[in-house]
GROMACS .gro file of C-alpha atoms in nm:
model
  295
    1UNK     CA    1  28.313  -1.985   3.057
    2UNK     CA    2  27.994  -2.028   3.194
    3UNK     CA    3  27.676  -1.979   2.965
    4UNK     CA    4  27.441  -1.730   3.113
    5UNK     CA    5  27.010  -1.771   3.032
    6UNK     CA    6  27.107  -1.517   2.669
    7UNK     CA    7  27.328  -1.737   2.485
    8UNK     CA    8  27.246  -1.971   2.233
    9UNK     CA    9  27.250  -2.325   2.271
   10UNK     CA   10  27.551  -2.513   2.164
   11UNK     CA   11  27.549  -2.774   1.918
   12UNK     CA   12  27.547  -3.051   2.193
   13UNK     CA   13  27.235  -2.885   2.322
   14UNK     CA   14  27.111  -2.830   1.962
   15UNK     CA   15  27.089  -3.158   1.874
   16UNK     CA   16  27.002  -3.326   2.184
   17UNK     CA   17  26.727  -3.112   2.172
   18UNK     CA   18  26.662  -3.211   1.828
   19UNK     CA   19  26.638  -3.616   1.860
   20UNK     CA   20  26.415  -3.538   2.239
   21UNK     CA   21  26.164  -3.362   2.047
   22UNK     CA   22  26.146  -3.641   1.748
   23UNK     CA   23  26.156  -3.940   1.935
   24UNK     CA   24  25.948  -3.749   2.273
   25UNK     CA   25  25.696  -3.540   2.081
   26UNK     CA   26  25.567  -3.177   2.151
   27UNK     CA   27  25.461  -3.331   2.458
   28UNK     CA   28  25.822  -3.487   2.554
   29UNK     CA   29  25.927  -3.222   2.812
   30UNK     CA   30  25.563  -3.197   3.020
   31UNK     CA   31  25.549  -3.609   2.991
   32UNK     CA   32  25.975  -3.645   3.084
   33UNK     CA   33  25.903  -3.379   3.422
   34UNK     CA   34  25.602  -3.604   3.541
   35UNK     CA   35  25.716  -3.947   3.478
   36UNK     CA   36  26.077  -3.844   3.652
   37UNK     CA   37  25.926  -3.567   3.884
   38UNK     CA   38  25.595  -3.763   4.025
   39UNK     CA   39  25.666  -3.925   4.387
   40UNK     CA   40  25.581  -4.262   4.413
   41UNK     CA   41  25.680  -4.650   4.442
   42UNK     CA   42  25.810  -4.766   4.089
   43UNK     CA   43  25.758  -5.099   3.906
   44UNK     CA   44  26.155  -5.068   3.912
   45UNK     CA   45  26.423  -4.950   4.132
   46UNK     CA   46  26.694  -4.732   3.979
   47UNK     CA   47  26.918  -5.061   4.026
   48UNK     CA   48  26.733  -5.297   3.774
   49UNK     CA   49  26.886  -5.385   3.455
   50UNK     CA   50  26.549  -5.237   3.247
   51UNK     CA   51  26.659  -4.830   3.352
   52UNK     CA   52  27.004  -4.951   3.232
   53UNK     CA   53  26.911  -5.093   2.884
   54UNK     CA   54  26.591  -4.848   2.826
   55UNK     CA   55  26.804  -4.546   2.916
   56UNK     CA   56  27.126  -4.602   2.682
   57UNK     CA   57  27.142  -4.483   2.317
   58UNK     CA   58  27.166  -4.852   2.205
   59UNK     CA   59  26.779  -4.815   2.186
   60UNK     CA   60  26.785  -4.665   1.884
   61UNK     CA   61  26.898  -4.918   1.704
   62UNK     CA   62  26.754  -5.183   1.925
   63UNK     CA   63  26.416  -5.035   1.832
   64UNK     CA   64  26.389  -5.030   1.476
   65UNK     CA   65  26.567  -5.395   1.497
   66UNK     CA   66  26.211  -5.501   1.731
   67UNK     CA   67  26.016  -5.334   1.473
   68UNK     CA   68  26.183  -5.581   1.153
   69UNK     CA   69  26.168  -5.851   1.345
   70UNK     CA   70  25.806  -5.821   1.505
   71UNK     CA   71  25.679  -5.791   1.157
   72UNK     CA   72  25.820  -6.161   1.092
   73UNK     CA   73  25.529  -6.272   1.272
   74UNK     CA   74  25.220  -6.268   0.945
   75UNK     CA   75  24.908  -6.156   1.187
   76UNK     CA   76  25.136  -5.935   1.395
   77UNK     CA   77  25.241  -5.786   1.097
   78UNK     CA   78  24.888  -5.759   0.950
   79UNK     CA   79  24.776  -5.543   1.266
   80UNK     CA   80  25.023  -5.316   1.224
   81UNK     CA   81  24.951  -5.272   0.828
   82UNK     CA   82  24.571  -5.205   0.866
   83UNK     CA   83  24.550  -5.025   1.232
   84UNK     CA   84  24.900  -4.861   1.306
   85UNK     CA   85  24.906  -4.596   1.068
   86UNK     CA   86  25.306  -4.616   1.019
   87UNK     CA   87  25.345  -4.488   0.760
   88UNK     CA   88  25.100  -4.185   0.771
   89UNK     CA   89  25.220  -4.088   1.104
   90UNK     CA   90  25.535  -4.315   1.182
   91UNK     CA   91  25.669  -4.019   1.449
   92UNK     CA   92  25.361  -4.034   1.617
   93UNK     CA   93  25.349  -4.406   1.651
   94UNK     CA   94  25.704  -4.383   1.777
   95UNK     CA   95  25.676  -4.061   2.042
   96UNK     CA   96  25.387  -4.287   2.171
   97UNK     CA   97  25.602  -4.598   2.211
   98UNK     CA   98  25.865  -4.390   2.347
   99UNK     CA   99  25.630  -4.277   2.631
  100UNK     CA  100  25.454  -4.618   2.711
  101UNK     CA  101  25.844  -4.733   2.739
  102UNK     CA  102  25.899  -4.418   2.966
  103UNK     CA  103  25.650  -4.476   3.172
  104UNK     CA  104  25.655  -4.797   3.244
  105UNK     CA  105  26.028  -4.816   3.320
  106UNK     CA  106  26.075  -4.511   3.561
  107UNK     CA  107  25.675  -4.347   3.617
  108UNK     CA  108  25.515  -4.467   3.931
  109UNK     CA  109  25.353  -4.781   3.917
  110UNK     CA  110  25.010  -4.598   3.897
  111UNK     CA  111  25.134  -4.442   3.596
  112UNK     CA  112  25.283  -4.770   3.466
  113UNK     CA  113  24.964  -4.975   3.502
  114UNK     CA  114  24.747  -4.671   3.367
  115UNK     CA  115  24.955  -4.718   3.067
  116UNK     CA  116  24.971  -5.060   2.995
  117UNK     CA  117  24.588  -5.049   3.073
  118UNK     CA  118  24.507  -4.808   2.782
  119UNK     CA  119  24.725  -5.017   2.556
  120UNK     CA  120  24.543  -5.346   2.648
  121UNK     CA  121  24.194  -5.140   2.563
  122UNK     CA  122  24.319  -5.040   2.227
  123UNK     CA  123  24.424  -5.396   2.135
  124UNK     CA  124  24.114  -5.537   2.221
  125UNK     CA  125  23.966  -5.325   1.951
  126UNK     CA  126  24.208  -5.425   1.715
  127UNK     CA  127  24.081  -5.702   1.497
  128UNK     CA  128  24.079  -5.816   1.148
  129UNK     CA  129  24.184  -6.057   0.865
  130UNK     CA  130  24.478  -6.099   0.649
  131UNK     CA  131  24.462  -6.108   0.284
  132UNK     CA  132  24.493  -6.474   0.325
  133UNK     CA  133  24.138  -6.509   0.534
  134UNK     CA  134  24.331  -6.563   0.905
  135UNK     CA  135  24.185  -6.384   1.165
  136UNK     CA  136  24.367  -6.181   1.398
  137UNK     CA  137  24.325  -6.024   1.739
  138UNK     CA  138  24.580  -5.778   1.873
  139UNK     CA  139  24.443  -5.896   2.226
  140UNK     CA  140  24.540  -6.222   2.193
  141UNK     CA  141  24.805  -6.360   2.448
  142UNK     CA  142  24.996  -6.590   2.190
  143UNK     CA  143  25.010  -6.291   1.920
  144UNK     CA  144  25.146  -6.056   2.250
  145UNK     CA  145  25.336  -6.325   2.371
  146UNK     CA  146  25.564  -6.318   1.984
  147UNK     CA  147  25.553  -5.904   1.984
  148UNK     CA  148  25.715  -5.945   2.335
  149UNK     CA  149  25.949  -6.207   2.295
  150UNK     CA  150  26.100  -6.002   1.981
  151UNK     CA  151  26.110  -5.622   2.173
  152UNK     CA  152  26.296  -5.829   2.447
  153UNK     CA  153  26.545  -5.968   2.212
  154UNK     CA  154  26.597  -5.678   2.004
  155UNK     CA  155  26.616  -5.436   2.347
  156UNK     CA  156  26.866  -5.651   2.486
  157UNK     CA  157  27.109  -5.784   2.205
  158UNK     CA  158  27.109  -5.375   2.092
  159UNK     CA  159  27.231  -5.324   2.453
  160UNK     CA  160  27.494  -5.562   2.462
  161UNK     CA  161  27.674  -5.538   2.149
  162UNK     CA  162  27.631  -5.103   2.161
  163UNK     CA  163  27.546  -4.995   2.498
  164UNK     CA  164  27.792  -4.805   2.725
  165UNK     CA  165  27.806  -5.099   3.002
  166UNK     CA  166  27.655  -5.420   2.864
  167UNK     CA  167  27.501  -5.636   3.144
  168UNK     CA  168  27.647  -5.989   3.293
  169UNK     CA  169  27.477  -6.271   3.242
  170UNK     CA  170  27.322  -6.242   3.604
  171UNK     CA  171  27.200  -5.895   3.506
  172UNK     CA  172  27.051  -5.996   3.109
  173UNK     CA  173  26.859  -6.234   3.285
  174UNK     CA  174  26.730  -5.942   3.557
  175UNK     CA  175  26.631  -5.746   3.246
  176UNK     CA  176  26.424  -6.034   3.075
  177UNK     CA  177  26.275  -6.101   3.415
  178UNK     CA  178  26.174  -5.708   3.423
  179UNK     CA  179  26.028  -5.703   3.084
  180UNK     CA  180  25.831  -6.007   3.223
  181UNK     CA  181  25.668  -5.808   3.458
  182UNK     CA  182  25.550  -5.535   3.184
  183UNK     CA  183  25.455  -5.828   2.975
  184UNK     CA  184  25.219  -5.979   3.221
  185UNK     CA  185  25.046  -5.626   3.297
  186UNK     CA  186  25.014  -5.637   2.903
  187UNK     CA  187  24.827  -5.994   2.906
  188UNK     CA  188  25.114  -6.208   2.797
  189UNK     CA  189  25.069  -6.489   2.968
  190UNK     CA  190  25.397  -6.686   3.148
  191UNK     CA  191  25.633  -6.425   2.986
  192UNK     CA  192  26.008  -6.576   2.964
  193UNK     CA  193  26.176  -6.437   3.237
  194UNK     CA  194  26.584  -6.526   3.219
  195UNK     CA  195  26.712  -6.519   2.867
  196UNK     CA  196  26.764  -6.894   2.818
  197UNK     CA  197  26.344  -6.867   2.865
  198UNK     CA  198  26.367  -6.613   2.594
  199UNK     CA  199  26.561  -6.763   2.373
  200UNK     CA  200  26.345  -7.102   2.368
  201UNK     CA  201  26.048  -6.866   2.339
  202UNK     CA  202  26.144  -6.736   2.012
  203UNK     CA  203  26.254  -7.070   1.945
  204UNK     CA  204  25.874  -7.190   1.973
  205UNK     CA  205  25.747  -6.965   1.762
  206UNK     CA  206  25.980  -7.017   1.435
  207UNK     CA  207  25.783  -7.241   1.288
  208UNK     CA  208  25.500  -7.006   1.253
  209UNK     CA  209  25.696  -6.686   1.121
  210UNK     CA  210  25.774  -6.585   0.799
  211UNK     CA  211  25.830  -6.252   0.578
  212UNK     CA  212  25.495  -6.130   0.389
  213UNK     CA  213  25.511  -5.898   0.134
  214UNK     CA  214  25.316  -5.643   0.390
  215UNK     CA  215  25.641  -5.731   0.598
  216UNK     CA  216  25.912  -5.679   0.324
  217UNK     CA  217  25.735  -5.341   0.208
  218UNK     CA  218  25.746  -5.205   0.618
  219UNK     CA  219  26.107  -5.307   0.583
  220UNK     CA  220  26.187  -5.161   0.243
  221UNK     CA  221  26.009  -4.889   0.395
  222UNK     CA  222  26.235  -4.807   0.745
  223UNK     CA  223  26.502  -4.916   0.559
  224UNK     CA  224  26.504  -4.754   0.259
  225UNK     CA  225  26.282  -4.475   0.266
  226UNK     CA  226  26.233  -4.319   0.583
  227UNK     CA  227  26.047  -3.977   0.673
  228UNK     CA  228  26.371  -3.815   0.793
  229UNK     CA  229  26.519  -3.533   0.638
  230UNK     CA  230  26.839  -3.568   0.431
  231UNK     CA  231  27.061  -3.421   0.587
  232UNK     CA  232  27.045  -3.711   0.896
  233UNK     CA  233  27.015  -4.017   0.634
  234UNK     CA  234  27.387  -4.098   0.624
  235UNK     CA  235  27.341  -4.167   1.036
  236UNK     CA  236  26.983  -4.281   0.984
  237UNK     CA  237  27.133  -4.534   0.736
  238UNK     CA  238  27.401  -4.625   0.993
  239UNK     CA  239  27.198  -4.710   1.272
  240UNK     CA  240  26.945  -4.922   1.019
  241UNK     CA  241  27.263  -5.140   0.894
  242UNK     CA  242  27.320  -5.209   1.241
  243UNK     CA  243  26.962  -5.301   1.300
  244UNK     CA  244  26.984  -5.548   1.022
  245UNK     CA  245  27.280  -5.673   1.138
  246UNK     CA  246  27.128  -5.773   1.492
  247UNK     CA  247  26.867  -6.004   1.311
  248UNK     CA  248  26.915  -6.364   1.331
  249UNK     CA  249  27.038  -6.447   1.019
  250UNK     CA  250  26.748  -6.671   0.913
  251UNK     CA  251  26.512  -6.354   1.013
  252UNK     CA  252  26.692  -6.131   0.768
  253UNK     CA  253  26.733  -6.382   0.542
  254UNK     CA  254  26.316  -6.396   0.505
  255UNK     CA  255  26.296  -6.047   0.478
  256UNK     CA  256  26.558  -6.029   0.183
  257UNK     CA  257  26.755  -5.768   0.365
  258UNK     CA  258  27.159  -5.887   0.255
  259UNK     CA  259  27.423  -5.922   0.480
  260UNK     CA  260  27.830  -5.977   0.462
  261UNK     CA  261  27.988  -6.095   0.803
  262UNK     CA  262  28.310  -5.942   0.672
  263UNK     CA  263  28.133  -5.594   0.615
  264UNK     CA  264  27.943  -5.660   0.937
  265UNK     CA  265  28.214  -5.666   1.170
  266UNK     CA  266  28.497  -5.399   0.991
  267UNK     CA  267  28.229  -5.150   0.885
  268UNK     CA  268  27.881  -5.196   1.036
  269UNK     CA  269  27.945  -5.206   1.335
  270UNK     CA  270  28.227  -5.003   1.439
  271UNK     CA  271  27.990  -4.700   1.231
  272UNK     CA  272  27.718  -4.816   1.430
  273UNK     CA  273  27.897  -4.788   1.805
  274UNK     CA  274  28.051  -4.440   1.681
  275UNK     CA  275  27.689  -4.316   1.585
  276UNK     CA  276  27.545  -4.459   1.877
  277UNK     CA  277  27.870  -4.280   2.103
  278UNK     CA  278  27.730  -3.955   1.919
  279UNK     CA  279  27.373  -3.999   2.012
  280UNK     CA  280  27.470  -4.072   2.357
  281UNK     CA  281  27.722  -3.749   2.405
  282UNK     CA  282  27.428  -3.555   2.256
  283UNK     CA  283  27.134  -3.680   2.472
  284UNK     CA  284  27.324  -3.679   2.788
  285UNK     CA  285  27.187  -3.475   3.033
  286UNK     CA  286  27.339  -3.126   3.140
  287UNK     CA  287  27.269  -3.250   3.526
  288UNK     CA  288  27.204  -3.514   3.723
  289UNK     CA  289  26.795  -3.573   3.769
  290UNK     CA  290  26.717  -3.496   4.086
  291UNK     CA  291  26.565  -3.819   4.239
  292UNK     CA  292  26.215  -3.877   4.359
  293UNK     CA  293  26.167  -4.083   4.717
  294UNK     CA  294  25.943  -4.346   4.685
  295UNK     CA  295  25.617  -4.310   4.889
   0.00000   0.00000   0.00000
C-alpha cells in the first residue's frame, strides 16, 4: 500500500530520520538540499572512490576510529583538549565535521574551497602549549599533515572491512589520491596520494606519537561514556568495539584499550557489519537524488 502525506512515518523512516538529525544537525536538511541541489563543477565526479567511501555507513565507525587515533599524536591531541570543546558540545563538533565532509565531497567546488577556507582561518587561531611546555599550532602543515594521514586511514580501512562494496586496489589508491586534494586545500603540504604513500606516511610519524593521559581520558570518554541516550548504547558500544578493533595494534595498545583477535573476528566484527547493515537500511534514501549538471 502506498503511504499517502497523513500517515506516520515508519520505523525505517523513524530512525533514519533520527541518526540525519544527530550526525546533520538542525541545519542537516537546508545544508543536505544545497550541497546536493546547487549546480556547479565538483571537486569530484560521482565516479571517484571519495562519494563511495564518504557515502556508506562504514563511516560511522571509520569516524570515531580517526578520532582515537588522531589523538595519538600529543600536540594534536592537546588542540583538541583546550579549543574543541568535545566534550561540552561533542554533537556539535561532529554535525560540523559532518558538513565540512559533505561539502567538500559532493558541494560545488566554490562551496568546497569556502569550506576548507574557514577551517584553515580557525586553525590559524588555534595555538597553545601542552602541559609539558611544547608549543602547538593547529596551522601547522606537519601537525595537519598527521590529522590527515590518520582520517585517511581510518576512512578507508572502515570502508573496506564494513562498507557495502569495498574498493580494488586501483580504486583505494583513487580515494587516497582524492583526500590528497582536500588535504592540500587544507595546507598539508605533499599529501600521500596512493595508499602505499599513506601507509609510509603514518609510518614517518610513529616515532613521534604516543597516548597522553589527555588522549586516554578522550578515549575513556567515546568509549566508555558517551552523550547518547541508553537506549542506543548496546549499538553505540558495537560500532566503538569495531573502532578499536581497526587500530593498529601498537595504537591501541598505547591507549590501553584491550583487544582479543579471537573475540575480534567471531564477535566484533560480524556485530559490527550487522549494525553497520542496519544503519545503512535505515539511512538509505526513499529515492534516487535527482542529479545536478555541472556548469
Amino acid at each position: 500500500m502506498r503511504r499517502t502525506g497523513t500517515e506516520p512515518p515508519g520505523l525505517r523512516e523513524r530512525l533514519g530520520n533520527s541518526l540525519f538529525a544527530r550526525v546533520a544537525g538542525p541545519e542537516g536538511p537546508r545544508n543536505r538540499a544545497r550541497i546536493h541541489g546547487t549546480p556547479g563543477p565538483r571537486w569530484f565526479g560521482p565516479d571517484r572512490p571519495i562519494r563511495r567511501v564518504h557515502g556508506d555507513a562504514s563511516m560511522f565507525i571509520g569516524g570515531l576510529s580517526a578520532l582515537l587515533f588522531q589523538s595519538l599524536h600529543p600536540l594534536a591531541m592537546a588542540a583538541v583538549d583546550a579549543h574543541s570543546g568535545y566534550r561540552g558540545d561533542p554533537w556539535g563538533r561532529l554535525q560540523r565535521t559532518s558538513t565540512f565532509l559533505a561539502t567538500t565531497t559532493y558541494g560545488t567546488a566554490d562551496s568546497a574551497q569556502e569550506a576548507c577556507d574557514r577551517v584553515r582561518a580557525v586553525h590559524e587561531r588555534v595555538r597553545g602549549v601542552t602541559g609539558e611546555g611544547m608549543r602547538y599550532h593547529a596551522a601547522d602543515p606537519h601537525l595537519l599533515g598527521w590529522v590527515h594521514a590518520a582520517e585517511a586511514y581510518s576512512f578507508l580501512r572502515a570502508h573496506q572491512r564494513y562498507g557495502v562494496r569495498p574498493l580494488s586496489s586501483k580504486g583505494c589508491d583513487g580515494y587516497v589520491a582524492d583526500m590528497a586534494r582536500v588535504a592540500t586545500a587544507l595546507g598539508v603540504p605533499d599529501p600521500p596520494s596512493s595508499l602505499a604513500e599513506l601507509q609510509a606516511r603514518l609510518a614517518a610519524y610513529r616515532a613521534e606519537t604516543r597516548a597522553t593521559p589527555e588522549a586516554r581520558a578522550a578515549a575513556r570518554f567515546l568509549l566508555f561514556d558517551p552523550p547518547v541516550p541508553l537506549a542506543v548504547r548496546l549499538p553505540y558500544g558495537v560500532l566503538a568495539a569495531n573502532a578499536v578493533s581497526l587500530l593498529p595494534s601498537w595504537a591501541a595498545a598505547e591507549l590501553r584499550l584491550p583487544r582479543l583477535p579471537v573475540v575480534d573476528s567471531l564477535c566484533v566484527r560480524p556485530l559490527g557489519c550487522a549494525v553497520t547493515s542496519a544503519v545503512r537500511w535505515a539511512m538509505a534514501p526513499s529515492r534516487p537524488p535527482t542529479a545536478v549538471p555541472a556548469a
